[in-house]
CSV table of C-alpha atoms in Angstrom, one decimal:
chain,number,residue,atom,x,y,z
J,1245,MET,CA,200.2,108.9,172.8
J,1246,GLY,CA,201.0,105.4,171.5
J,1247,SER,CA,203.9,104.7,169.1
J,1248,ALA,CA,201.4,103.7,166.3
J,1249,THR,CA,199.8,107.1,166.5
J,1250,CYS,CA,203.2,108.8,166.6
J,1251,ASP,CA,204.4,106.9,163.5
J,1252,ARG,CA,201.2,107.7,161.5
J,1253,ARG,CA,202.0,109.8,158.5
J,1254,PRO,CA,199.7,112.9,158.2
J,1255,ASN,CA,197.1,113.3,155.6
J,1256,ILE,CA,197.7,116.5,153.7
J,1257,VAL,CA,195.2,119.2,152.6
J,1258,MET,CA,196.3,122.4,150.9
J,1259,ILE,CA,193.6,124.9,150.2
J,1260,LEU,CA,194.9,127.5,147.8
J,1261,THR,CA,193.0,130.6,146.7
J,1262,ASP,CA,193.8,133.2,144.0
J,1263,ASP,CA,194.5,136.8,144.9
J,1264,HIS,CA,193.3,136.6,148.5
J,1265,ALA,CA,195.1,139.4,150.4
J,1266,SER,CA,196.1,138.6,153.9
J,1267,HIS,CA,194.7,142.0,155.0
J,1268,SER,CA,191.2,140.6,154.3
J,1269,ILE,CA,191.6,137.8,156.8
J,1270,GLY,CA,190.5,138.1,160.4
J,1271,ALA,CA,193.6,136.3,161.7
J,1272,TYR,CA,195.7,139.0,160.1
J,1273,GLY,CA,193.8,141.8,161.6
J,1274,SER,CA,191.4,142.6,158.7
J,1275,VAL,CA,189.2,145.7,159.3
J,1276,VAL,CA,187.1,145.1,156.2
J,1277,ASN,CA,185.7,141.6,156.8
J,1278,ARG,CA,185.6,138.5,159.0
J,1279,THR,CA,186.9,135.0,158.1
J,1280,PRO,CA,186.1,132.8,161.2
J,1281,ARG,CA,186.9,129.5,159.5
J,1282,ILE,CA,190.3,130.4,158.0
J,1283,ASP,CA,191.0,131.9,161.4
J,1284,GLU,CA,190.2,128.6,163.0
J,1285,ILE,CA,193.1,126.9,161.3
J,1286,ALA,CA,195.4,129.6,162.8
J,1287,GLU,CA,193.8,129.1,166.2
J,1288,HIS,CA,194.6,125.3,166.0
J,1289,GLY,CA,198.1,125.8,164.6
J,1290,TRP,CA,200.3,128.5,163.1
J,1291,ARG,CA,199.9,131.9,161.4
J,1292,PHE,CA,202.8,133.0,159.2
J,1293,ASP,CA,203.3,136.7,159.3
J,1294,ASN,CA,206.2,137.0,156.8
J,1295,CYS,CA,205.3,134.5,154.0
J,1296,PHE,CA,206.1,135.9,150.5
J,1297,ALA,CA,205.6,135.0,146.9
J,1298,THR,CA,208.8,134.8,144.8
J,1299,ASN,CA,206.9,136.0,141.7
J,1300,ALA,CA,203.5,137.5,142.6
J,1301,LEU,CA,201.5,136.1,139.7
J,1302,CYS,CA,199.1,133.1,139.6
J,1303,SER,CA,200.8,130.6,137.3
J,1304,PRO,CA,204.4,131.2,138.5
J,1305,SER,CA,203.4,131.0,142.2
J,1306,ARG,CA,201.6,127.7,141.6
J,1307,ALA,CA,204.6,126.3,139.9
J,1308,SER,CA,206.9,127.4,142.7
J,1309,ILE,CA,204.6,125.8,145.3
J,1310,LEU,CA,204.4,122.5,143.5
J,1311,THR,CA,208.1,122.2,142.5
J,1312,GLY,CA,209.9,123.9,145.3
J,1313,THR,CA,211.8,125.9,142.7
J,1314,TYR,CA,212.1,129.5,141.5
J,1315,SER,CA,210.5,130.6,138.2
J,1316,HIS,CA,213.8,130.5,136.3
J,1317,VAL,CA,214.2,126.8,137.2
J,1318,ASN,CA,210.7,125.5,136.8
J,1319,GLY,CA,210.2,127.5,133.6
J,1320,VAL,CA,206.9,129.1,134.5
J,1321,THR,CA,207.9,132.8,134.4
J,1322,THR,CA,204.7,134.4,133.0
J,1323,LEU,CA,201.0,133.5,132.7
J,1324,VAL,CA,201.6,132.0,129.2
J,1325,THR,CA,204.6,129.8,129.9
J,1326,PRO,CA,203.0,126.5,130.6
J,1327,ILE,CA,204.6,124.0,133.0
J,1328,ASP,CA,206.5,120.9,132.0
J,1329,ALA,CA,204.3,118.8,134.3
J,1330,SER,CA,206.8,115.9,134.3
J,1331,GLN,CA,209.3,117.7,136.5
J,1332,PRO,CA,209.7,116.6,140.1
J,1333,THR,CA,207.2,118.0,142.6
J,1334,PHE,CA,206.3,117.4,146.2
J,1335,ILE,CA,203.4,115.4,144.8
J,1336,SER,CA,205.7,113.1,142.8
J,1337,GLN,CA,207.8,112.6,146.0
J,1338,LEU,CA,204.7,111.8,148.1
J,1339,ARG,CA,203.2,109.4,145.6
J,1340,GLU,CA,206.5,107.5,145.3
J,1341,ALA,CA,206.4,107.2,149.1
J,1342,GLY,CA,202.9,105.6,149.1
J,1343,TYR,CA,200.6,108.6,149.3
J,1344,ARG,CA,197.4,108.8,147.3
J,1345,THR,CA,197.3,112.2,145.5
J,1346,ALA,CA,194.6,114.4,144.0
J,1347,MET,CA,194.4,117.9,142.4
J,1348,ILE,CA,191.0,119.6,142.2
J,1349,GLY,CA,190.2,123.1,140.9
J,1350,LYS,CA,192.4,125.8,139.5
J,1351,TRP,CA,195.6,124.4,138.0
J,1352,HIS,CA,196.3,127.4,135.6
J,1353,MET,CA,199.7,126.1,134.3
J,1354,GLY,CA,198.6,125.1,130.9
J,1355,ASP,CA,196.7,122.1,129.6
J,1356,GLY,CA,197.2,119.4,126.9
J,1357,ALA,CA,200.0,116.9,126.5
J,1358,GLY,CA,202.9,117.6,128.8
J,1359,HIS,CA,201.0,120.3,130.7
J,1360,ASP,CA,198.1,118.5,132.3
J,1361,PRO,CA,198.6,117.5,135.9
J,1362,GLN,CA,200.9,114.5,136.4
J,1363,ASN,CA,201.7,112.2,139.4
J,1364,PHE,CA,198.1,112.6,140.7
J,1365,ASP,CA,195.9,109.5,141.2
J,1366,TYR,CA,193.0,111.9,140.4
J,1367,TRP,CA,192.9,115.3,138.8
J,1368,ASP,CA,189.9,117.4,137.9
J,1369,VAL,CA,190.8,121.0,137.0
J,1370,VAL,CA,189.1,124.1,135.6
J,1371,ILE,CA,190.4,125.5,132.3
J,1372,GLU,CA,192.8,128.4,132.6
J,1373,GLN,CA,191.1,131.0,134.9
J,1374,GLY,CA,188.0,129.0,135.2
J,1375,GLU,CA,184.4,130.2,135.6
J,1376,TYR,CA,182.6,131.1,138.8
J,1377,TRP,CA,179.3,129.7,137.5
J,1378,ASN,CA,178.8,126.3,135.8
J,1379,PRO,CA,182.6,125.8,135.4
J,1380,ARG,CA,184.1,123.6,132.8
J,1381,PHE,CA,186.3,120.9,134.3
J,1382,LEU,CA,189.0,118.9,132.5
J,1383,SER,CA,190.0,115.4,133.8
J,1384,ALA,CA,191.6,112.3,132.3
J,1385,ASP,CA,188.1,111.5,131.0
J,1386,GLY,CA,187.8,114.8,129.0
J,1387,LEU,CA,186.0,118.1,129.3
J,1388,ARG,CA,182.6,118.6,131.0
J,1389,THR,CA,180.5,121.4,132.5
J,1390,VAL,CA,179.4,121.1,136.1
J,1391,GLU,CA,176.3,123.0,137.2
J,1392,GLY,CA,176.7,125.2,140.2
J,1393,TYR,CA,179.1,127.6,141.9
J,1394,ALA,CA,182.8,126.8,141.5
J,1395,THR,CA,183.9,127.3,145.1
J,1396,ASP,CA,181.3,124.8,146.3
J,1397,ILE,CA,181.9,122.3,143.5
J,1398,ILE,CA,185.7,122.2,144.0
J,1399,THR,CA,185.1,121.4,147.7
J,1400,ASP,CA,182.6,118.7,146.9
J,1401,LEU,CA,184.9,117.0,144.3
J,1402,ALA,CA,187.8,117.0,146.7
J,1403,THR,CA,185.9,115.6,149.7
J,1404,ASP,CA,184.1,113.0,147.5
J,1405,TRP,CA,187.4,111.7,146.2
J,1406,VAL,CA,188.9,111.2,149.7
J,1407,ASP,CA,185.6,109.6,150.9
J,1408,GLY,CA,185.9,107.1,148.0
J,1409,LEU,CA,189.4,105.9,148.8
J,1410,ASP,CA,189.9,102.3,149.9
J,1411,GLY,CA,192.6,101.2,152.4
J,1412,ASP,CA,194.7,103.0,154.9
J,1413,ASP,CA,197.2,104.8,152.8
J,1414,PRO,CA,197.8,108.4,153.7
J,1415,TRP,CA,196.5,110.9,151.1
J,1416,CYS,CA,197.2,114.4,149.9
J,1417,VAL,CA,194.6,116.6,148.2
J,1418,LEU,CA,195.1,120.0,146.7
J,1419,ILE,CA,191.9,122.1,146.8
J,1420,TYR,CA,192.6,125.0,144.6
J,1421,HIS,CA,189.9,127.7,144.2
J,1422,LYS,CA,189.4,130.3,141.5
J,1423,ALA,CA,188.0,132.7,144.1
J,1424,PRO,CA,188.5,135.5,144.8
J,1425,HIS,CA,190.1,136.2,141.4
J,1426,ARG,CA,188.7,138.8,139.0
J,1427,PRO,CA,185.8,139.3,137.9
J,1428,TRP,CA,184.6,138.7,141.5
J,1429,GLU,CA,181.2,137.0,141.0
J,1430,PRO,CA,179.7,136.1,144.4
J,1431,ASP,CA,177.1,133.4,144.9
J,1432,GLU,CA,173.5,134.2,146.0
J,1433,LYS,CA,174.1,133.3,149.6
J,1434,HIS,CA,176.8,136.0,150.1
J,1435,GLN,CA,175.7,138.6,147.6
J,1436,GLY,CA,175.1,142.0,149.3
J,1437,MET,CA,177.0,141.1,152.5
J,1438,TYR,CA,179.2,144.2,152.2
J,1439,THR,CA,176.9,146.9,150.9
J,1440,ASP,CA,177.8,149.2,153.9
J,1441,PRO,CA,180.7,151.5,153.1
J,1442,VAL,CA,184.0,149.6,153.4
J,1443,PRO,CA,186.8,151.6,155.1
J,1444,LEU,CA,189.3,153.1,152.6
J,1445,PRO,CA,192.9,151.9,153.1
J,1446,ALA,CA,195.3,154.6,154.6
J,1447,THR,CA,197.3,154.7,151.3
J,1448,PHE,CA,194.3,155.1,149.0
J,1449,ASP,CA,195.4,158.6,147.9
J,1450,ASP,CA,199.1,157.7,147.5
J,1451,ASP,CA,200.5,160.4,145.1
J,1452,TYR,CA,203.5,158.2,144.1
J,1453,ALA,CA,205.7,161.3,144.7
J,1454,THR,CA,208.9,159.3,145.4
J,1455,ARG,CA,208.2,156.3,143.2
J,1456,SER,CA,209.9,155.4,140.0
J,1457,SER,CA,208.2,156.0,136.7
J,1458,SER,CA,208.2,152.2,136.3
J,1459,ALA,CA,205.7,151.9,139.2
J,1460,ARG,CA,203.5,154.7,137.8
J,1461,ARG,CA,203.3,153.1,134.4
J,1462,ALA,CA,201.3,150.1,135.6
J,1463,ALA,CA,197.6,149.9,134.6
J,1464,VAL,CA,196.3,148.8,138.0
J,1465,ARG,CA,194.5,151.9,139.2
J,1466,LEU,CA,191.0,151.4,140.5
J,1467,ALA,CA,189.8,154.7,139.2
J,1468,GLU,CA,191.0,154.1,135.6
J,1469,ASN,CA,191.5,150.4,135.0
J,1470,LEU,CA,188.4,148.6,136.5
J,1471,ASN,CA,186.1,147.8,133.6
J,1472,GLU,CA,182.3,147.3,133.1
J,1473,GLU,CA,182.7,143.5,133.6
J,1474,ASP,CA,184.4,144.1,136.9
J,1475,LEU,CA,181.8,146.6,138.1
J,1476,LYS,CA,178.7,144.9,136.7
J,1477,VAL,CA,176.8,148.2,136.8
J,1478,THR,CA,177.5,151.6,135.2
J,1479,PRO,CA,178.8,154.2,137.7
J,1480,PRO,CA,176.4,157.1,138.5
J,1481,GLU,CA,176.8,160.2,136.4
J,1482,GLY,CA,178.3,163.5,137.7
J,1483,LEU,CA,181.1,162.0,139.9
J,1484,SER,CA,184.4,163.7,140.2
J,1485,TYR,CA,187.6,161.6,139.6
J,1486,GLU,CA,188.1,161.2,143.3
J,1487,GLU,CA,184.4,160.3,143.9
J,1488,LEU,CA,184.5,157.8,141.0
J,1489,ALA,CA,187.6,156.2,142.5
J,1490,ILE,CA,185.8,155.7,145.9
J,1491,TRP,CA,182.6,154.5,144.2
J,1492,LYS,CA,184.6,151.9,142.2
J,1493,TYR,CA,186.5,150.8,145.3
J,1494,GLN,CA,183.2,150.2,147.2
J,1495,ARG,CA,181.8,148.3,144.2
J,1496,PHE,CA,184.9,146.1,143.8
J,1497,MET,CA,185.2,145.4,147.5
J,1498,GLU,CA,181.6,144.4,147.9
J,1499,ASP,CA,182.0,141.6,145.4
J,1500,TYR,CA,185.6,140.7,146.4
J,1501,LEU,CA,184.7,140.2,150.0
J,1502,ALA,CA,181.6,138.3,149.2
J,1503,CYS,CA,183.7,135.8,147.2
J,1504,VAL,CA,186.0,135.6,150.2
J,1505,ALA,CA,183.0,134.8,152.4
J,1506,SER,CA,182.2,131.8,150.2
J,1507,VAL,CA,185.8,130.6,150.4
J,1508,ASP,CA,185.7,130.9,154.2
J,1509,ASP,CA,182.5,128.9,154.4
J,1510,ASN,CA,184.1,126.2,152.2
J,1511,VAL,CA,187.2,126.1,154.4
J,1512,GLY,CA,184.8,125.5,157.2
J,1513,ARG,CA,183.2,122.7,155.3
J,1514,VAL,CA,186.6,121.0,154.9
J,1515,ILE,CA,187.4,121.5,158.7
J,1516,ASP,CA,184.0,120.0,159.7
J,1517,TRP,CA,184.4,117.1,157.2
J,1518,LEU,CA,187.9,116.3,158.6
J,1519,ARG,CA,186.5,116.3,162.1
J,1520,ALA,CA,183.5,114.1,161.1
J,1521,ARG,CA,186.0,111.6,159.7
J,1522,GLY,CA,188.2,111.7,162.8
J,1523,ASP,CA,191.1,113.0,160.7
J,1524,PHE,CA,191.5,116.7,161.8
J,1525,ALA,CA,194.3,116.0,164.4
J,1526,ASP,CA,196.2,113.8,162.0
J,1527,THR,CA,196.0,116.1,159.0
J,1528,LEU,CA,198.4,118.8,157.9
J,1529,LEU,CA,195.8,121.4,156.8
J,1530,MET,CA,197.1,124.5,155.1
J,1531,TYR,CA,195.4,127.6,153.8
J,1532,ALA,CA,197.2,130.0,151.5
J,1533,SER,CA,196.8,132.2,148.5
J,1534,ASP,CA,199.1,132.3,145.5
J,1535,GLN,CA,200.1,135.9,146.3
J,1536,GLY,CA,198.6,138.9,147.9
J,1537,PHE,CA,196.5,141.6,146.3
J,1538,PHE,CA,196.1,145.4,146.4
J,1539,LEU,CA,192.7,146.2,147.9
J,1540,GLY,CA,192.7,149.9,147.1
J,1541,ASP,CA,196.1,150.2,148.7
J,1542,HIS,CA,198.0,153.0,146.8
J,1543,GLY,CA,194.8,153.4,144.8
J,1544,TRP,CA,195.5,150.0,143.1
J,1545,PHE,CA,194.0,146.6,142.5
J,1546,ASP,CA,195.9,143.5,141.2
J,1547,LYS,CA,199.3,142.2,142.3
J,1548,ARG,CA,202.6,141.7,140.4
J,1549,PHE,CA,204.6,144.3,142.3
J,1550,MET,CA,207.2,143.6,145.1
J,1551,TYR,CA,205.3,145.9,147.4
J,1552,GLU,CA,204.1,144.3,150.6
J,1553,GLU,CA,200.3,144.0,149.8
J,1554,SER,CA,201.1,142.0,146.7
J,1555,LEU,CA,204.2,140.2,147.9
J,1556,ARG,CA,202.8,138.9,151.1
J,1557,MET,CA,200.9,135.6,151.1
J,1558,PRO,CA,198.4,134.6,153.8
J,1559,PHE,CA,199.5,131.2,155.2
J,1560,VAL,CA,198.1,129.3,158.1
J,1561,LEU,CA,198.4,125.7,158.9
J,1562,SER,CA,197.4,123.2,161.6
J,1563,TYR,CA,198.4,119.6,162.5
J,1564,PRO,CA,197.2,119.2,166.1
J,1565,ARG,CA,198.8,115.7,166.6
J,1566,ARG,CA,202.3,117.2,166.1
J,1567,LEU,CA,202.2,121.0,166.3
J,1568,ALA,CA,201.3,123.5,169.0
J,1569,ALA,CA,198.2,125.7,168.7
J,1570,GLY,CA,197.9,129.5,168.5
J,1571,GLU,CA,201.4,130.1,167.4
J,1572,VAL,CA,202.9,132.8,165.2
J,1573,PHE,CA,205.9,132.4,162.9
J,1574,THR,CA,207.7,135.6,162.1
J,1575,ASP,CA,210.8,134.4,160.2
J,1576,LEU,CA,210.9,135.1,156.5
J,1577,VAL,CA,209.5,132.2,154.4
J,1578,THR,CA,208.5,131.9,150.7
J,1579,ASN,CA,206.2,129.8,148.5
J,1580,VAL,CA,209.4,128.0,147.3
J,1581,ASP,CA,209.8,126.6,150.9
J,1582,PHE,CA,206.4,124.9,150.9
J,1583,ALA,CA,207.4,121.7,149.0
J,1584,GLN,CA,210.2,120.7,151.3
J,1585,THR,CA,208.3,121.6,154.4
J,1586,ILE,CA,205.3,119.4,153.4
J,1587,LEU,CA,207.7,116.5,152.6
J,1588,ASP,CA,209.4,116.9,156.0
J,1589,ALA,CA,206.1,116.8,157.7
J,1590,ALA,CA,205.3,113.5,155.9
J,1591,GLY,CA,208.8,112.1,156.5
J,1592,VAL,CA,209.5,111.9,152.8
J,1593,ALA,CA,212.8,112.8,151.1
J,1594,HIS,CA,213.2,116.1,149.3
J,1595,HIS,CA,214.1,116.0,145.6
J,1596,PRO,CA,217.7,117.4,145.2
J,1597,ARG,CA,216.5,119.9,142.7
J,1598,MET,CA,214.3,121.7,145.2
J,1599,GLN,CA,215.6,125.1,146.3
J,1600,GLY,CA,213.7,126.1,149.4
J,1601,ARG,CA,214.4,126.0,153.1
J,1602,SER,CA,212.1,123.7,155.0
J,1603,PHE,CA,210.6,125.4,158.0
J,1604,TRP,CA,209.2,122.1,159.4
J,1605,PRO,CA,212.1,121.7,161.9
J,1606,ASP,CA,211.3,125.3,163.2
J,1607,LEU,CA,207.6,124.4,163.8
J,1608,ALA,CA,208.6,121.1,165.5
J,1609,GLY,CA,210.9,123.1,167.9
J,1610,GLU,CA,214.1,121.7,166.4
J,1611,PRO,CA,215.5,124.4,164.1
J,1612,ALA,CA,218.0,122.8,161.6
J,1613,GLN,CA,219.4,126.0,160.2
J,1614,PRO,CA,219.4,129.7,160.9
J,1615,PRO,CA,216.4,131.7,159.6
J,1616,ALA,CA,216.6,133.2,156.1
J,1617,ALA,CA,218.3,136.6,156.1
J,1618,GLY,CA,216.3,137.8,153.2
J,1619,ILE,CA,214.1,136.7,150.2
J,1620,TYR,CA,214.7,137.1,146.5
J,1621,TYR,CA,211.8,138.1,144.2
J,1622,ARG,CA,211.5,138.4,140.4
J,1623,TYR,CA,208.6,139.5,138.3
J,1624,TRP,CA,209.2,138.5,134.7
J,1625,GLU,CA,205.9,139.4,132.8
J,1626,HIS,CA,207.1,142.9,131.7
J,1627,ASP,CA,204.7,145.4,130.2
J,1628,ASP,CA,201.9,142.8,129.5
J,1629,LYS,CA,199.0,144.1,127.5
J,1630,PHE,CA,196.5,144.2,130.4
J,1631,HIS,CA,198.4,145.6,133.3
J,1632,ARG,CA,201.7,147.0,131.9
J,1633,ALA,CA,203.6,146.2,135.1
J,1634,PRO,CA,207.4,146.5,134.8
J,1635,ALA,CA,209.8,143.6,135.0
J,1636,HIS,CA,211.8,143.8,138.3
J,1637,TYR,CA,213.6,141.9,140.9
J,1638,GLY,CA,214.6,142.6,144.4
J,1639,TYR,CA,215.7,141.5,147.8
J,1640,ARG,CA,213.7,141.9,151.1
J,1641,GLY,CA,215.4,141.5,154.4
J,1642,GLU,CA,213.7,141.9,157.8
J,1643,ARG,CA,213.9,145.7,157.6
J,1644,TYR,CA,214.8,146.9,154.1
J,1645,LYS,CA,213.6,146.2,150.6
J,1646,LEU,CA,215.6,146.9,147.4
J,1647,ILE,CA,213.9,146.8,144.1
J,1648,TYR,CA,215.5,147.0,140.6
J,1649,PHE,CA,213.1,147.7,137.8
J,1650,TYR,CA,215.1,146.4,134.8
J,1651,ASN,CA,212.1,147.0,132.4
J,1652,ASP,CA,212.9,144.4,129.8
J,1653,GLY,CA,210.6,141.5,128.8
J,1654,LEU,CA,213.6,139.5,127.4
J,1655,GLY,CA,211.4,138.3,124.6
J,1656,LEU,CA,209.4,136.0,126.9
J,1657,PRO,CA,205.9,135.0,126.0
J,1658,GLY,CA,203.3,137.4,127.5
J,1659,THR,CA,205.7,140.4,127.7
J,1660,GLY,CA,205.4,143.6,125.8
J,1661,PRO,CA,207.8,144.8,123.1
J,1662,PHE,CA,209.1,148.0,124.8
J,1663,THR,CA,212.0,148.4,127.2
J,1664,TYR,CA,212.5,151.4,129.5
J,1665,PRO,CA,215.5,152.8,131.4
J,1666,PRO,CA,216.2,150.8,134.6
J,1667,GLU,CA,215.3,152.3,138.0
J,1668,TRP,CA,215.9,151.5,141.6
J,1669,GLU,CA,213.7,151.8,144.7
J,1670,LEU,CA,214.6,151.3,148.4
J,1671,TYR,CA,212.2,151.2,151.4
J,1672,ASP,CA,212.8,151.1,155.1
J,1673,LEU,CA,209.9,148.9,156.4
J,1674,VAL,CA,210.4,150.0,160.0
J,1675,THR,CA,210.1,153.8,159.5
J,1676,ASP,CA,207.9,153.4,156.5
J,1677,PRO,CA,205.8,150.2,156.6
J,1678,GLN,CA,203.4,151.5,154.0
J,1679,GLU,CA,206.2,152.0,151.5
J,1680,LEU,CA,205.4,155.6,150.7
J,1681,ARG,CA,208.9,157.0,150.7
J,1682,ASN,CA,211.5,155.6,148.3
J,1683,VAL,CA,214.9,156.4,150.0
J,1684,TYR,CA,217.2,155.0,147.3
J,1685,GLY,CA,218.7,158.4,146.7
J,1686,ASP,CA,218.9,159.4,150.4
J,1687,PRO,CA,222.5,159.7,151.5
J,1688,ALA,CA,221.6,158.4,154.9
J,1689,TYR,CA,220.8,155.0,153.3
J,1690,ALA,CA,223.8,154.8,151.0
J,1691,GLN,CA,225.6,152.1,152.9
J,1692,ILE,CA,222.5,150.0,153.4
J,1693,ARG,CA,221.7,150.4,149.7
J,1694,GLU,CA,225.1,149.0,148.7
J,1695,GLU,CA,225.0,146.2,151.2
J,1696,LEU,CA,221.6,145.1,149.8
J,1697,LYS,CA,222.9,145.1,146.3
J,1698,THR,CA,225.6,142.8,147.4
J,1699,SER,CA,223.2,140.5,149.3
J,1700,MET,CA,220.9,140.4,146.2
J,1701,TRP,CA,223.7,139.6,143.8
J,1702,ARG,CA,224.9,136.8,146.0
J,1703,GLU,CA,221.4,135.4,146.4
J,1704,GLN,CA,221.0,135.4,142.6
J,1705,ALA,CA,224.2,133.5,142.3
J,1706,ARG,CA,223.2,131.0,144.9
J,1707,LEU,CA,219.9,130.4,143.2
J,1708,GLY,CA,221.3,130.3,139.7
J,1709,ASP,CA,219.4,133.3,138.4
J,1710,LYS,CA,221.2,135.7,136.1
J,1711,PRO,CA,221.1,139.5,136.9
J,1712,HIS,CA,219.9,141.6,134.0
J,1713,PRO,CA,222.8,142.9,131.9
J,1714,SER,CA,221.9,146.5,132.8
J,1715,GLN,CA,222.6,145.9,136.5
J,1716,PRO,CA,226.1,146.9,137.5
J,1717,ARG,CA,228.1,144.3,139.5
J,1718,PRO,CA,228.3,145.5,143.1
J,1719,ALA,CA,231.7,146.6,144.4
J,1720,GLY,CA,233.5,143.9,146.3
J,1721,VAL,CA,231.7,140.9,144.8
């Protein structure tokens, strides 16, 4: 390999979807569908088995990815707290270093003065959630409607922009899809792919016996909270509650998985396009979703909670010129870590405000610091009018997870007016990987419980987040 090739800075492509659960990706062992093109990225690079969102909600996760900071620093705590788009991002750092930059698709961090994308040479984004069909796009030239299916259009706009570039400058393009977000509208090509019964998850009948009342309050149950727009057809008459829950699950999964199939095809289009350009080996290509999603797990849909299905993000990447193929990364990483890792891959300085831990040295075989001992999570959008999920924060180590439901919206936009008594949950992910048994009150876990409280308190202090006033200060801190 010649020195010129070695010194070449990578092109960067981040494909981000919305609400794509890792357990509906082949590379992660899905039993409900196949995703051969997303899997292909993992085959040519790395699959991350412990990648987590620090706030499992669309807008906050996107802000953390872009800025490399937690919600309390970047200001995007809920769905209705728009971003100050002038703050430093990995994009602003790349652009200063000579990269051409573009943002296409789902921005979802507000629009208008101060909130539209900044530091992009080109941006073309859907409004808020965006539409699946004939979506409206906002760019520097104004608002327009584009005929067609959003997942295809976003791919077209992204590849067309790169193909129109002059010169040899490296480029970074963010290809951010609406899919597979609610209301799950497939295109004609993929409609009806999953009409055969989809296997029920093992925890579908979770009775919440040991969970807090905080967790039970959330309006995320398939049987009760999927609506007519979600289902597109009226359920048959005469079903029992249990039969209706299974019918709704099948209906939801049929459309959800068909939307994922379209995403997978479009990931394949990007891979094939990079190969045709001769750029695949020299591109840092990433696929992720802004958080996970409950696919009938615990009888739920949606996200928000710190439970594994929601917390866990799918994340695969390839960069064949520099990184080995077919590797699996098992250390704990978060979406806050992406910004610095991308900058390291490009040889560009981090912004000092960024809070993550770059895992690029680990991928390159030269670890610069020990792995993270645990990750800090905080969900701020307490008791919102649609899903009623409780405000909580927590700490997840390799084996144990501590969750504190502080149940207070703190007056933030998008939160509900009511507060509830605080509650704790604790899970042992080795003996109980499906998180069915809250052991917070189990004397056998008393020492672990107190150690986790201390670890969480110290991590909050390190990151500059304030514990809720209701949380007692741990002994010995």
